């Protein structure tokens, strides 16, 4: 018997191991097994397939141990892993490493335990077996590393297997699980006092130890009001000590019991829909259900504040009642904080959350609850796609246009939205894509009839979309010629809104204090030692930071080129805006929302709740403030630097800029208020700003589709980006040229580049990029991917280019 096993390593092809006789009944696809590869590399791998065909080209090694009685993943997950590896040009091992919680990837700690029943007659053993047996007889236990030292060899598995088969020893634990259940001490009343008369006699005849009496009364109160009583909470709330509790235990009045508990608290399960959909929402829901009957994917294009979430809630309730599981995907963790409170209100304990801010232990517990069907609805970011769903019926992909659905580093470089569509197909489940500003690709698929399509054009409560005022900052005279952060008209608008007791959101897509500083004498700019980028100054920490590699530098006070101490700070980030707001509006409560202020597990939620409770007047932030958040009292939204959004060297720049500005605009005037949006720019006549001002998505889509058709970009073609990385620039340039030359014979018309990207060095690795444009033909694309991977292998066979990393990114964004 042979098993194809996926191990968490970037192997181009899955390796096959042989299954020893003693494990043949235990092995199942989806179970973890312990295997070794090479001399010392040992892994916990997942069995993909089992068969009897022996590999012809190599001698197989034995599986060392089976780690699970039941599979930890389902067949649908294995199919998803295989598809992702194939589509995104990576290995199944890399997908496995991304998919499984860290505690399922175990740490090695093999221990052999001597079997006392064997006795001490070792005469029938071979030489190496005899040496290990003698050591076991003396020490009773040996670790794998100790056996390797005794035999002076790393290849000790044949010896160990022989000793196990002869029942001289057995394996106590081949791999140590790093996951540990959380324990909690519960306080219980001695069952003898469940009789009310006996308890009354005890209390009435109490003579000494008044503190113990107080603790007992506190316990009885908590037991009545809360049910089960946790020791730590009892002592904290009652102000009692361990000694007092110990006294009651010794008197056999109270008892203590240790139990396994969930790390995450869940509410009771219930479905409670306490709102009524508007006529437009009811019509949209009806159309969605009709479209999902006919097609597996439907796109809901609902303008901002049209009430898409209420439609999602009604859909979720429908699928829960049908006994199905629902995955509700969001692009950012920031969004989960607000929407989880809404969903818990309606679905209670049916809901679970899964994202990267959870600890590894918490992730394992959620994994098990999904696998056993205890959780019906999962709310999470793209990683929630990898959970072991048992009966998946619906995937909702909210804000489907968002780039956060794409994983950039490391492999698999997958799109959560696109992978969700494939995964749903394995369950015959349905997918609803929702957005106020759909991606060009999804909207194109809907117009071509590939997806179902439903529009929701009216805001909830018949509110109008906010008017947009464009301020030409080029006409405003600034004494020091610095970029204008807050123009006088915007300051007046902010003051007016604060005077009315309303709130303001200001958007700037740069964190830090200043993106760069420049020497006023010679023009020198402080840059990162490891990346070709300027350093961002963070005033709070008084440090210069590289936003690409994370390296921190001390502030620069003198120019490295000319020695001058005259520096000018260029442009502005959220930290500098916050500082100026505090100067202009000293009495206002101001907060900042970016990666620097919401690093903790619950930091997003705390900040959002403060804003919801009107404890903050002005919130300034990066694109975190854009994405789907719903605030009742926001009367003004300001986009401080629209030009920065429209100047990227990327074919998607207009689409992205429109989406960001339209989404930011949607935060204003959501509940019984008209609201207003102010956009600051040096290009007031830019065509894109006119489309944003008119909230005209259709015009933007038509213009973009025409441009992409002319130049051969998605959605009319498929893109594959190849990035070459090396520590030496001449080598990476030569490698990219050699690779491109080899491909031009077959794909000359489809290749753009190679060329150096805008940022040509990151983490001390020089970069070159090659773009491959392919027609939307699955057979042609599959053949092309195979050719690209073969060419990478051929490149690495050349001595000069063995250390050149080649990264394939399918559907780059």
Short mmCIF file of C-alpha atoms in Angstrom, two decimals, residues 492-805:
data_model
loop_
_atom_site.label_atom_id
_atom_site.label_comp_id
_atom_site.label_asym_id
_atom_site.label_seq_id
_atom_site.Cartn_x
_atom_site.Cartn_y
_atom_site.Cartn_z
CA UNK A 492 -15.19 75.80 7.38
CA UNK A 493 -17.22 72.69 6.50
CA UNK A 494 -15.67 70.71 9.37
CA UNK A 495 -16.41 73.51 11.86
CA UNK A 496 -20.01 73.75 10.66
CA UNK A 497 -20.56 69.97 11.05
CA UNK A 498 -19.00 69.89 14.55
CA UNK A 499 -21.18 72.84 15.60
CA UNK A 500 -24.26 70.77 14.60
CA UNK A 501 -23.06 67.89 16.81
CA UNK A 502 -22.33 65.67 13.82
CA UNK A 503 -19.19 63.69 12.87
CA UNK A 504 -16.48 63.95 10.19
CA UNK A 505 -14.38 61.32 8.39
CA UNK A 506 -11.19 62.43 6.61
CA UNK A 507 -9.45 60.05 4.21
CA UNK A 508 -5.76 60.01 3.29
CA UNK A 509 -4.26 56.79 1.97
CA UNK A 510 -0.84 57.29 3.58
CA UNK A 511 0.03 56.49 7.16
CA UNK A 512 2.87 58.10 9.11
CA UNK A 513 3.73 61.78 9.52
CA UNK A 514 5.49 62.59 6.22
CA UNK A 515 6.12 60.12 3.36
CA UNK A 516 9.57 61.58 2.74
CA UNK A 517 11.88 64.47 3.56
CA UNK A 518 14.34 66.13 1.21
CA UNK A 519 17.52 68.18 1.72
CA UNK A 520 16.70 71.79 0.78
CA UNK A 521 20.27 72.38 -0.47
CA UNK A 522 21.16 69.39 -2.68
CA UNK A 523 17.91 67.41 -2.93
CA UNK A 524 19.16 64.25 -1.12
CA UNK A 525 16.34 62.02 0.24
CA UNK A 526 16.89 59.50 3.08
CA UNK A 527 16.22 56.01 1.72
CA UNK A 528 16.08 52.47 3.10
CA UNK A 529 19.36 50.51 2.99
CA UNK A 530 17.51 47.43 1.77
CA UNK A 531 14.80 48.87 -0.51
CA UNK A 532 14.70 51.54 -3.21
CA UNK A 533 12.13 53.64 -1.36
CA UNK A 534 12.17 56.79 0.73
CA UNK A 535 11.70 56.50 4.49
CA UNK A 536 8.46 57.64 6.13
CA UNK A 537 8.78 59.73 9.28
CA UNK A 538 6.57 58.62 12.22
CA UNK A 539 6.50 61.46 14.73
CA UNK A 540 4.85 59.54 17.57
CA UNK A 541 7.81 57.12 17.73
CA UNK A 542 10.31 59.70 16.43
CA UNK A 543 11.55 57.13 13.90
CA UNK A 544 12.01 56.75 10.16
CA UNK A 545 10.31 53.60 8.87
CA UNK A 546 10.50 51.63 5.62
CA UNK A 547 6.94 50.55 4.78
CA UNK A 548 8.25 47.73 2.54
CA UNK A 549 10.66 45.79 4.76
CA UNK A 550 9.77 47.28 8.16
CA UNK A 551 13.32 48.46 8.99
CA UNK A 552 13.39 51.28 11.58
CA UNK A 553 15.94 54.10 11.47
CA UNK A 554 16.77 57.01 13.77
CA UNK A 555 15.74 60.45 12.47
CA UNK A 556 18.20 62.09 10.07
CA UNK A 557 19.32 65.58 11.15
CA UNK A 558 22.08 66.24 8.62
CA UNK A 559 22.32 65.49 4.89
CA UNK A 560 24.52 62.49 4.04
CA UNK A 561 25.54 64.19 0.77
CA UNK A 562 26.26 67.84 1.64
CA UNK A 563 26.06 67.95 5.43
CA UNK A 564 23.24 70.50 5.49
CA UNK A 565 20.68 70.42 8.28
CA UNK A 566 17.97 72.08 6.20
CA UNK A 567 15.31 69.44 5.48
CA UNK A 568 11.88 69.98 3.97
CA UNK A 569 9.06 67.52 4.68
CA UNK A 570 7.12 66.60 1.55
CA UNK A 571 3.48 65.54 1.45
CA UNK A 572 1.56 64.33 4.48
CA UNK A 573 0.30 61.19 6.18
CA UNK A 574 -2.51 60.49 8.64
CA UNK A 575 -0.33 61.30 11.66
CA UNK A 576 0.45 64.83 10.40
CA UNK A 577 -3.22 65.43 9.55
CA UNK A 578 -4.20 64.40 13.08
CA UNK A 579 -1.68 66.90 14.49
CA UNK A 580 -2.98 69.77 12.35
CA UNK A 581 -6.60 68.94 13.22
CA UNK A 582 -5.73 69.18 16.91
CA UNK A 583 -4.27 72.64 16.28
CA UNK A 584 -7.23 73.89 14.22
CA UNK A 585 -9.96 72.23 16.34
CA UNK A 586 -8.54 72.09 19.89
CA UNK A 587 -11.91 71.30 21.49
CA UNK A 588 -12.83 68.43 19.14
CA UNK A 589 -12.25 64.76 19.94
CA UNK A 590 -9.95 63.46 17.18
CA UNK A 591 -8.82 59.89 16.47
CA UNK A 592 -6.76 58.13 13.81
CA UNK A 593 -7.46 54.76 12.20
CA UNK A 594 -4.52 53.15 10.39
CA UNK A 595 -2.13 50.22 10.77
CA UNK A 596 -0.23 52.07 13.52
CA UNK A 597 -3.25 52.60 15.79
CA UNK A 598 -5.16 49.31 15.43
CA UNK A 599 -2.49 46.66 15.94
CA UNK A 600 -4.10 44.82 18.86
CA UNK A 601 -6.65 42.01 18.60
CA UNK A 602 -9.61 44.18 19.63
CA UNK A 603 -8.20 47.60 18.69
CA UNK A 604 -10.40 47.87 15.57
CA UNK A 605 -13.55 47.15 17.53
CA UNK A 606 -12.73 49.55 20.38
CA UNK A 607 -12.07 52.44 17.97
CA UNK A 608 -15.19 51.75 15.89
CA UNK A 609 -17.38 51.53 19.01
CA UNK A 610 -16.00 54.84 20.29
CA UNK A 611 -16.92 56.46 16.97
CA UNK A 612 -20.39 54.82 16.99
CA UNK A 613 -20.98 56.13 20.53
CA UNK A 614 -20.07 59.65 19.35
CA UNK A 615 -17.01 59.84 21.61
CA UNK A 616 -15.02 60.93 18.53
CA UNK A 617 -15.86 64.00 16.44
CA UNK A 618 -13.29 63.64 13.65
CA UNK A 619 -11.89 60.32 12.44
CA UNK A 620 -8.89 60.48 10.09
CA UNK A 621 -7.65 57.30 8.47
CA UNK A 622 -6.40 55.27 5.55
CA UNK A 623 -8.61 52.99 3.43
CA UNK A 624 -9.66 51.18 6.63
CA UNK A 625 -12.28 53.93 7.10
CA UNK A 626 -13.64 53.30 3.60
CA UNK A 627 -14.69 49.69 3.68
CA UNK A 628 -18.35 49.12 4.43
CA UNK A 629 -18.47 50.74 7.87
CA UNK A 630 -21.88 52.17 8.79
CA UNK A 631 -22.06 55.23 11.03
CA UNK A 632 -25.29 57.10 11.76
CA UNK A 633 -24.02 60.62 12.42
CA UNK A 634 -21.36 61.24 9.75
CA UNK A 635 -22.34 64.45 7.98
CA UNK A 636 -19.08 65.20 6.16
CA UNK A 637 -16.44 63.12 4.40
CA UNK A 638 -13.22 64.69 3.13
CA UNK A 639 -10.81 63.15 0.59
CA UNK A 640 -7.65 65.15 1.23
CA UNK A 641 -5.46 64.14 -1.74
CA UNK A 642 -7.39 62.70 -4.68
CA UNK A 643 -4.38 63.15 -6.98
CA UNK A 644 -2.39 60.51 -5.09
CA UNK A 645 -5.12 57.97 -5.92
CA UNK A 646 -5.04 58.77 -9.66
CA UNK A 647 -1.27 58.68 -10.29
CA UNK A 648 -0.27 55.02 -9.95
CA UNK A 649 1.47 53.34 -12.91
CA UNK A 650 -1.15 50.61 -13.19
CA UNK A 651 -3.85 49.79 -15.73
CA UNK A 652 -6.39 49.56 -12.88
CA UNK A 653 -5.64 53.04 -11.50
CA UNK A 654 -8.93 54.64 -12.64
CA UNK A 655 -11.03 51.71 -11.42
CA UNK A 656 -9.32 51.73 -8.00
CA UNK A 657 -9.51 55.49 -7.59
CA UNK A 658 -13.23 55.51 -8.49
CA UNK A 659 -13.94 52.65 -6.06
CA UNK A 660 -12.07 54.29 -3.19
CA UNK A 661 -13.61 57.73 -3.67
CA UNK A 662 -17.13 56.36 -4.17
CA UNK A 663 -16.82 54.10 -1.12
CA UNK A 664 -15.50 56.99 1.01
CA UNK A 665 -18.37 59.15 -0.23
CA UNK A 666 -20.81 56.44 0.84
CA UNK A 667 -19.92 56.97 4.51
CA UNK A 668 -21.69 60.36 4.49
CA UNK A 669 -25.40 60.95 5.11
CA UNK A 670 -26.43 57.35 5.84
CA UNK A 671 -29.24 57.86 8.37
CA UNK A 672 -31.81 60.67 7.91
CA UNK A 673 -29.09 63.13 6.95
CA UNK A 674 -28.14 64.41 3.54
CA UNK A 675 -24.39 64.59 4.17
CA UNK A 676 -21.66 66.06 1.99
CA UNK A 677 -18.36 65.00 0.40
CA UNK A 678 -15.40 67.32 -0.21
CA UNK A 679 -12.58 66.27 -2.57
CA UNK A 680 -9.30 68.22 -2.67
CA UNK A 681 -7.35 68.00 -5.94
CA UNK A 682 -4.97 69.80 -8.30
CA UNK A 683 -6.85 68.29 -11.30
CA UNK A 684 -10.50 69.36 -10.90
CA UNK A 685 -11.18 68.72 -14.61
CA UNK A 686 -10.00 65.10 -14.49
CA UNK A 687 -12.70 62.93 -16.22
CA UNK A 688 -12.69 60.42 -13.36
CA UNK A 689 -13.61 63.10 -10.81
CA UNK A 690 -16.59 64.07 -12.96
CA UNK A 691 -17.76 60.41 -12.87
CA UNK A 692 -17.31 60.30 -9.08
CA UNK A 693 -19.20 63.58 -8.71
CA UNK A 694 -22.11 62.09 -10.67
CA UNK A 695 -21.81 58.67 -8.92
CA UNK A 696 -21.73 57.22 -12.45
CA UNK A 697 -20.32 53.68 -12.21
CA UNK A 698 -21.67 52.70 -15.63
CA UNK A 699 -19.75 55.47 -17.39
CA UNK A 700 -16.53 54.47 -15.62
CA UNK A 701 -17.05 50.81 -16.57
CA UNK A 702 -17.72 51.63 -20.25
CA UNK A 703 -14.63 53.88 -20.51
CA UNK A 704 -12.38 51.38 -18.76
CA UNK A 705 -13.59 48.44 -20.85
CA UNK A 706 -12.84 50.35 -24.06
CA UNK A 707 -9.30 51.15 -22.88
CA UNK A 708 -8.59 47.58 -21.78
CA UNK A 709 -9.94 46.18 -25.01
CA UNK A 710 -7.55 48.45 -26.94
CA UNK A 711 -4.47 47.46 -24.92
CA UNK A 712 -5.33 43.83 -24.12
CA UNK A 713 -5.94 43.84 -20.35
CA UNK A 714 -8.43 41.95 -18.12
CA UNK A 715 -11.27 41.19 -18.18
CA UNK A 716 -10.68 40.58 -21.90
CA UNK A 717 -7.40 38.71 -21.27
CA UNK A 718 -5.72 36.74 -18.47
CA UNK A 719 -2.51 38.01 -16.88
CA UNK A 720 0.40 36.11 -15.34
CA UNK A 721 3.17 38.19 -13.76
CA UNK A 722 6.60 36.66 -13.25
CA UNK A 723 8.89 38.41 -10.76
CA UNK A 724 12.62 37.60 -10.69
CA UNK A 725 14.55 38.26 -7.45
CA UNK A 726 18.26 38.15 -6.66
CA UNK A 727 20.81 39.94 -4.48
CA UNK A 728 22.88 40.95 -7.50
CA UNK A 729 21.28 43.24 -10.07
CA UNK A 730 23.27 42.06 -13.15
CA UNK A 731 22.30 38.43 -12.46
CA UNK A 732 18.58 39.14 -12.05
CA UNK A 733 18.51 41.29 -15.20
CA UNK A 734 20.34 38.60 -17.22
CA UNK A 735 18.10 35.82 -15.85
CA UNK A 736 14.93 37.72 -16.82
CA UNK A 737 16.32 38.38 -20.31
CA UNK A 738 17.31 34.73 -20.84
CA UNK A 739 13.90 33.54 -19.62
CA UNK A 740 11.99 35.98 -21.84
CA UNK A 741 14.11 35.08 -24.88
CA UNK A 742 13.32 31.38 -24.43
CA UNK A 743 9.57 32.13 -24.26
CA UNK A 744 9.45 34.52 -27.23
CA UNK A 745 9.67 31.67 -29.72
CA UNK A 746 6.21 30.46 -28.62
CA UNK A 747 4.63 33.41 -26.82
CA UNK A 748 6.32 36.45 -28.40
CA UNK A 749 3.06 38.35 -28.96
CA UNK A 750 1.88 37.65 -25.42
CA UNK A 751 4.95 38.92 -23.52
CA UNK A 752 5.50 42.41 -22.12
CA UNK A 753 8.97 43.04 -20.68
CA UNK A 754 11.08 42.12 -18.87
CA UNK A 755 11.44 45.46 -17.11
CA UNK A 756 12.47 46.83 -13.75
CA UNK A 757 9.40 47.71 -11.61
CA UNK A 758 8.85 51.17 -10.10
CA UNK A 759 10.45 49.95 -6.87
CA UNK A 760 13.39 47.92 -8.15
CA UNK A 761 14.77 46.60 -4.85
CA UNK A 762 12.92 45.27 -1.77
CA UNK A 763 14.58 43.58 1.26
CA UNK A 764 17.93 43.80 -0.54
CA UNK A 765 16.65 41.74 -3.48
CA UNK A 766 16.71 43.33 -6.95
CA UNK A 767 13.58 42.80 -9.02
CA UNK A 768 12.66 42.33 -12.66
CA UNK A 769 9.14 41.70 -13.95
CA UNK A 770 7.71 39.93 -16.97
CA UNK A 771 4.03 40.12 -17.92
CA UNK A 772 2.28 37.40 -19.93
CA UNK A 773 -1.08 38.30 -21.52
CA UNK A 774 -3.14 35.30 -22.60
CA UNK A 775 -6.55 34.99 -24.30
CA UNK A 776 -9.46 33.77 -22.15
CA UNK A 777 -9.09 30.15 -23.27
CA UNK A 778 -8.63 27.61 -20.47
CA UNK A 779 -6.75 25.09 -22.62
CA UNK A 780 -4.31 27.72 -23.92
CA UNK A 781 -3.78 29.14 -20.39
CA UNK A 782 -3.18 25.67 -18.88
CA UNK A 783 -0.62 24.87 -21.57
CA UNK A 784 1.05 28.26 -21.05
CA UNK A 785 1.33 27.73 -17.26
CA UNK A 786 2.99 24.36 -17.87
CA UNK A 787 5.46 25.95 -20.30
CA UNK A 788 6.25 28.74 -17.83
CA UNK A 789 6.97 26.26 -15.03
CA UNK A 790 9.14 24.11 -17.29
CA UNK A 791 11.09 27.18 -18.32
CA UNK A 792 11.65 28.10 -14.65
CA UNK A 793 13.08 24.59 -14.09
CA UNK A 794 15.36 24.99 -17.14
CA UNK A 795 16.53 28.40 -15.92
CA UNK A 796 17.47 26.93 -12.52
CA UNK A 797 19.55 24.26 -14.21
CA UNK A 798 21.94 26.97 -15.40
CA UNK A 799 24.64 27.45 -12.79
CA UNK A 800 24.50 31.27 -12.86
CA UNK A 801 20.75 31.38 -12.22
CA UNK A 802 20.21 28.62 -9.62
CA UNK A 803 19.74 31.13 -6.82
CA UNK A 804 17.39 33.42 -8.80
CA UNK A 805 13.89 33.27 -7.32
#
